Short mmCIF file of N, CA and C in Angstrom, two decimals:
data_model
loop_
_atom_site.label_atom_id
_atom_site.label_comp_id
_atom_site.label_asym_id
_atom_site.label_seq_id
_atom_site.Cartn_x
_atom_site.Cartn_y
_atom_site.Cartn_z
N MET A 16 79.45 123.16 71.42
CA MET A 16 79.73 121.91 72.11
C MET A 16 81.25 121.72 72.19
N PRO A 17 81.78 121.38 73.40
CA PRO A 17 83.23 121.23 73.55
C PRO A 17 83.73 119.96 72.86
N THR A 18 84.94 120.03 72.39
CA THR A 18 85.57 118.84 71.82
C THR A 18 86.48 118.25 72.87
N THR A 19 86.91 117.03 72.65
CA THR A 19 87.76 116.37 73.64
C THR A 19 89.12 117.05 73.74
N LYS A 20 89.52 117.79 72.73
CA LYS A 20 90.80 118.48 72.76
C LYS A 20 90.77 119.68 73.72
N ASP A 21 89.56 120.09 74.13
CA ASP A 21 89.42 121.24 75.01
C ASP A 21 89.75 120.90 76.47
N PHE A 22 89.90 119.62 76.79
CA PHE A 22 90.11 119.21 78.18
C PHE A 22 91.55 118.77 78.41
N LYS A 23 92.17 119.36 79.41
CA LYS A 23 93.52 118.97 79.80
C LYS A 23 93.42 117.94 80.92
N LEU A 24 94.51 117.22 81.15
CA LEU A 24 94.54 116.17 82.16
C LEU A 24 94.23 116.74 83.54
N GLU A 25 94.72 117.93 83.84
CA GLU A 25 94.47 118.55 85.14
C GLU A 25 92.98 118.79 85.36
N GLU A 26 92.30 119.23 84.31
CA GLU A 26 90.86 119.47 84.40
C GLU A 26 90.11 118.15 84.58
N LEU A 27 90.56 117.15 83.84
CA LEU A 27 89.92 115.84 83.90
C LEU A 27 90.10 115.21 85.27
N SER A 28 91.25 115.40 85.89
CA SER A 28 91.53 114.77 87.18
C SER A 28 90.62 115.29 88.29
N LYS A 29 90.02 116.44 88.10
CA LYS A 29 89.09 116.98 89.09
C LYS A 29 87.82 116.13 89.20
N TYR A 30 87.58 115.29 88.20
CA TYR A 30 86.36 114.50 88.15
C TYR A 30 86.59 113.02 88.50
N PHE A 31 87.80 112.65 88.91
CA PHE A 31 88.09 111.26 89.19
C PHE A 31 87.22 110.67 90.30
N HIS A 32 86.67 111.51 91.16
CA HIS A 32 85.85 111.04 92.26
C HIS A 32 84.42 110.72 91.83
N LEU A 33 84.11 110.95 90.56
CA LEU A 33 82.77 110.70 90.03
C LEU A 33 82.78 109.54 89.04
N PRO A 34 81.63 108.87 88.85
CA PRO A 34 81.54 107.82 87.82
C PRO A 34 81.69 108.40 86.42
N GLU A 35 82.13 107.56 85.49
CA GLU A 35 82.36 107.97 84.10
C GLU A 35 81.15 108.63 83.46
N LYS A 36 80.01 108.01 83.61
CA LYS A 36 78.80 108.54 82.97
C LYS A 36 78.46 109.93 83.48
N ALA A 37 78.62 110.14 84.77
CA ALA A 37 78.33 111.46 85.35
C ALA A 37 79.30 112.51 84.83
N VAL A 38 80.56 112.12 84.65
CA VAL A 38 81.58 113.05 84.15
C VAL A 38 81.29 113.42 82.70
N ALA A 39 80.96 112.42 81.90
CA ALA A 39 80.65 112.68 80.49
C ALA A 39 79.47 113.65 80.38
N LYS A 40 78.45 113.43 81.20
CA LYS A 40 77.29 114.32 81.19
C LYS A 40 77.67 115.72 81.64
N GLU A 41 78.47 115.81 82.69
CA GLU A 41 78.92 117.10 83.22
C GLU A 41 79.73 117.89 82.19
N LEU A 42 80.59 117.17 81.46
CA LEU A 42 81.44 117.83 80.47
C LEU A 42 80.72 118.07 79.14
N GLY A 43 79.56 117.45 78.97
CA GLY A 43 78.81 117.64 77.74
C GLY A 43 79.36 116.87 76.56
N ILE A 44 79.97 115.72 76.85
CA ILE A 44 80.49 114.85 75.79
C ILE A 44 79.93 113.45 76.01
N CYS A 45 79.98 112.63 74.98
CA CYS A 45 79.49 111.27 75.13
C CYS A 45 80.53 110.42 75.85
N LEU A 46 80.10 109.29 76.39
CA LEU A 46 80.97 108.41 77.14
C LEU A 46 82.14 107.90 76.30
N THR A 47 81.87 107.60 75.05
CA THR A 47 82.93 107.12 74.15
C THR A 47 84.01 108.18 73.98
N SER A 48 83.61 109.43 73.84
CA SER A 48 84.59 110.51 73.71
C SER A 48 85.42 110.67 74.97
N LEU A 49 84.77 110.51 76.11
CA LEU A 49 85.50 110.58 77.38
C LEU A 49 86.54 109.47 77.46
N LYS A 50 86.15 108.27 77.06
CA LYS A 50 87.08 107.14 77.09
C LYS A 50 88.26 107.37 76.14
N LYS A 51 87.99 107.90 74.97
CA LYS A 51 89.07 108.20 74.01
C LYS A 51 90.00 109.27 74.57
N LEU A 52 89.42 110.26 75.23
CA LEU A 52 90.22 111.32 75.85
C LEU A 52 91.13 110.73 76.92
N CYS A 53 90.56 109.85 77.74
CA CYS A 53 91.36 109.21 78.79
C CYS A 53 92.50 108.40 78.20
N ARG A 54 92.21 107.64 77.17
CA ARG A 54 93.26 106.83 76.54
C ARG A 54 94.36 107.71 75.96
N SER A 55 94.00 108.88 75.47
CA SER A 55 95.01 109.78 74.91
C SER A 55 95.97 110.28 76.00
N TYR A 56 95.51 110.29 77.26
CA TYR A 56 96.35 110.68 78.39
C TYR A 56 96.95 109.47 79.11
N GLY A 57 96.72 108.27 78.58
CA GLY A 57 97.29 107.07 79.18
C GLY A 57 96.46 106.50 80.32
N ILE A 58 95.24 106.95 80.48
CA ILE A 58 94.34 106.42 81.51
C ILE A 58 93.55 105.29 80.89
N THR A 59 93.89 104.06 81.23
CA THR A 59 93.23 102.91 80.61
C THR A 59 91.92 102.57 81.30
N ARG A 60 91.82 102.88 82.60
CA ARG A 60 90.58 102.64 83.34
C ARG A 60 90.23 103.88 84.13
N TRP A 61 88.95 104.20 84.20
CA TRP A 61 88.51 105.36 84.96
C TRP A 61 88.73 105.06 86.45
N PRO A 62 89.40 105.94 87.17
CA PRO A 62 89.85 105.63 88.54
C PRO A 62 88.78 105.70 89.64
N PHE A 63 87.55 106.01 89.33
CA PHE A 63 86.51 106.19 90.35
C PHE A 63 86.38 105.00 91.29
N ARG A 64 86.24 103.81 90.76
CA ARG A 64 86.02 102.62 91.60
C ARG A 64 87.24 102.28 92.45
N LYS A 65 88.43 102.47 91.88
CA LYS A 65 89.65 102.20 92.63
C LYS A 65 89.79 103.19 93.79
N LEU A 66 89.48 104.45 93.53
CA LEU A 66 89.54 105.47 94.58
C LEU A 66 88.55 105.15 95.70
N LYS A 67 87.34 104.75 95.33
CA LYS A 67 86.34 104.39 96.33
C LYS A 67 86.82 103.21 97.17
N SER A 68 87.41 102.24 96.52
CA SER A 68 87.92 101.07 97.23
C SER A 68 89.00 101.46 98.22
N ILE A 69 89.91 102.31 97.80
CA ILE A 69 90.99 102.77 98.68
C ILE A 69 90.42 103.56 99.85
N GLN A 70 89.43 104.40 99.59
CA GLN A 70 88.80 105.19 100.66
C GLN A 70 88.12 104.28 101.68
N ARG A 71 87.43 103.24 101.20
CA ARG A 71 86.78 102.30 102.11
C ARG A 71 87.80 101.56 102.97
N THR A 72 88.88 101.11 102.35
CA THR A 72 89.93 100.41 103.07
C THR A 72 90.57 101.30 104.12
N LEU A 73 90.86 102.53 103.74
CA LEU A 73 91.47 103.48 104.66
C LEU A 73 90.55 103.75 105.84
N ALA A 74 89.27 103.95 105.58
CA ALA A 74 88.31 104.19 106.65
C ALA A 74 88.22 103.00 107.59
N LYS A 75 88.26 101.80 107.02
CA LYS A 75 88.19 100.59 107.83
C LYS A 75 89.42 100.47 108.72
N VAL A 76 90.59 100.72 108.17
CA VAL A 76 91.83 100.63 108.94
C VAL A 76 91.83 101.68 110.05
N GLN A 77 91.40 102.89 109.74
CA GLN A 77 91.36 103.94 110.74
C GLN A 77 90.37 103.60 111.85
N ASP A 78 89.25 103.03 111.48
CA ASP A 78 88.24 102.64 112.46
C ASP A 78 88.78 101.54 113.37
N GLU A 79 89.43 100.55 112.78
CA GLU A 79 89.97 99.44 113.55
C GLU A 79 91.13 99.88 114.44
N SER A 80 91.93 100.81 113.96
CA SER A 80 93.08 101.24 114.75
C SER A 80 92.67 102.10 115.94
N SER A 81 91.45 102.65 115.91
CA SER A 81 90.99 103.46 117.03
C SER A 81 90.42 102.60 118.15
N GLN A 82 90.25 101.30 117.91
CA GLN A 82 89.72 100.40 118.92
C GLN A 82 90.82 100.02 119.91
N PRO A 83 90.48 99.86 121.20
CA PRO A 83 91.49 99.46 122.18
C PRO A 83 91.98 98.05 121.90
N GLY A 84 93.23 97.81 122.18
CA GLY A 84 93.80 96.48 122.01
C GLY A 84 94.39 96.24 120.64
N ILE A 85 94.40 97.24 119.78
CA ILE A 85 94.92 97.04 118.42
C ILE A 85 96.43 96.78 118.44
N SER A 86 97.15 97.40 119.37
CA SER A 86 98.60 97.18 119.46
C SER A 86 98.90 95.73 119.77
N ALA A 87 98.12 95.14 120.67
CA ALA A 87 98.31 93.73 121.02
C ALA A 87 98.02 92.83 119.83
N GLN A 88 96.98 93.18 119.07
CA GLN A 88 96.63 92.38 117.89
C GLN A 88 97.72 92.47 116.84
N LEU A 89 98.27 93.67 116.64
CA LEU A 89 99.33 93.84 115.65
C LEU A 89 100.57 93.06 116.05
N SER A 90 100.96 93.15 117.32
CA SER A 90 102.17 92.44 117.75
C SER A 90 101.95 90.94 117.71
N ALA A 91 100.73 90.46 118.02
CA ALA A 91 100.43 89.04 117.94
C ALA A 91 100.52 88.55 116.50
N ALA A 92 100.22 89.42 115.56
CA ALA A 92 100.29 89.06 114.14
C ALA A 92 101.71 89.21 113.59
N GLY A 93 102.62 89.67 114.43
CA GLY A 93 104.00 89.83 113.99
C GLY A 93 104.27 91.17 113.32
N LEU A 94 103.35 92.10 113.49
CA LEU A 94 103.51 93.41 112.89
C LEU A 94 103.91 94.41 113.97
N VAL A 95 104.88 95.25 113.66
CA VAL A 95 105.28 96.29 114.60
C VAL A 95 105.20 97.63 113.91
N LEU A 96 105.06 98.67 114.69
CA LEU A 96 105.03 100.00 114.12
C LEU A 96 106.38 100.32 113.52
N GLU A 97 106.38 101.17 112.50
CA GLU A 97 107.60 101.49 111.78
C GLU A 97 108.66 102.08 112.70
N CYS A 98 108.28 102.96 113.62
CA CYS A 98 109.28 103.58 114.49
C CYS A 98 109.87 102.56 115.45
N GLU A 99 109.08 101.56 115.92
CA GLU A 99 109.62 100.53 116.78
C GLU A 99 110.61 99.65 116.03
N GLY A 100 110.29 99.33 114.78
CA GLY A 100 111.18 98.51 113.97
C GLY A 100 112.48 99.21 113.68
N ALA A 101 112.42 100.53 113.46
CA ALA A 101 113.61 101.31 113.17
C ALA A 101 114.52 101.37 114.38
N SER A 102 113.96 101.52 115.59
CA SER A 102 114.79 101.59 116.78
C SER A 102 115.42 100.24 117.08
N SER A 103 114.74 99.14 116.76
CA SER A 103 115.32 97.80 116.95
C SER A 103 116.51 97.60 116.05
N ASN A 104 116.38 98.04 114.79
CA ASN A 104 117.48 97.90 113.84
C ASN A 104 118.68 98.73 114.25
N ALA A 105 118.44 99.93 114.76
CA ALA A 105 119.53 100.79 115.17
C ALA A 105 120.25 100.21 116.38
N ALA A 106 119.50 99.60 117.29
CA ALA A 106 120.11 99.02 118.49
C ALA A 106 120.89 97.76 118.16
N GLY A 107 120.46 97.03 117.14
CA GLY A 107 121.09 95.78 116.78
C GLY A 107 122.40 95.95 116.04
N GLY A 108 122.71 97.11 115.58
CA GLY A 108 123.98 97.33 114.90
C GLY A 108 123.91 97.17 113.41
N GLY A 109 123.03 96.34 112.92
CA GLY A 109 122.84 96.24 111.47
C GLY A 109 123.93 95.48 110.74
N GLY A 110 125.18 95.55 111.16
CA GLY A 110 126.27 94.78 110.56
C GLY A 110 126.49 95.06 109.09
N GLY A 111 126.76 96.30 108.72
CA GLY A 111 126.93 96.62 107.31
C GLY A 111 128.39 96.68 106.87
N GLY A 112 129.35 96.73 107.80
CA GLY A 112 130.76 96.86 107.41
C GLY A 112 131.34 95.54 106.98
N GLY A 113 132.52 95.55 106.42
CA GLY A 113 132.89 94.24 106.07
C GLY A 113 134.10 93.95 105.45
#
């Protein structure tokens, strides 16, 4: 049976996309040992749920940005694309000398 010392952070990070219980079962250790191992590497919370949340948000943004009229909605909300904002600043002079 493997001990928690047998797992390096790089190996552990391969399982971040899975729930804690599934990872513990896969590695053949109990959930408490997995949590202790994570704490030894400075991981206070298992990142699975946060990663899922970020993936959902990213998918939603990508889906919304593919719809027609998104540019008008962004500009109406006062948001501009980064490249448009950069060209405005360059044209305005910026006024950094002094």
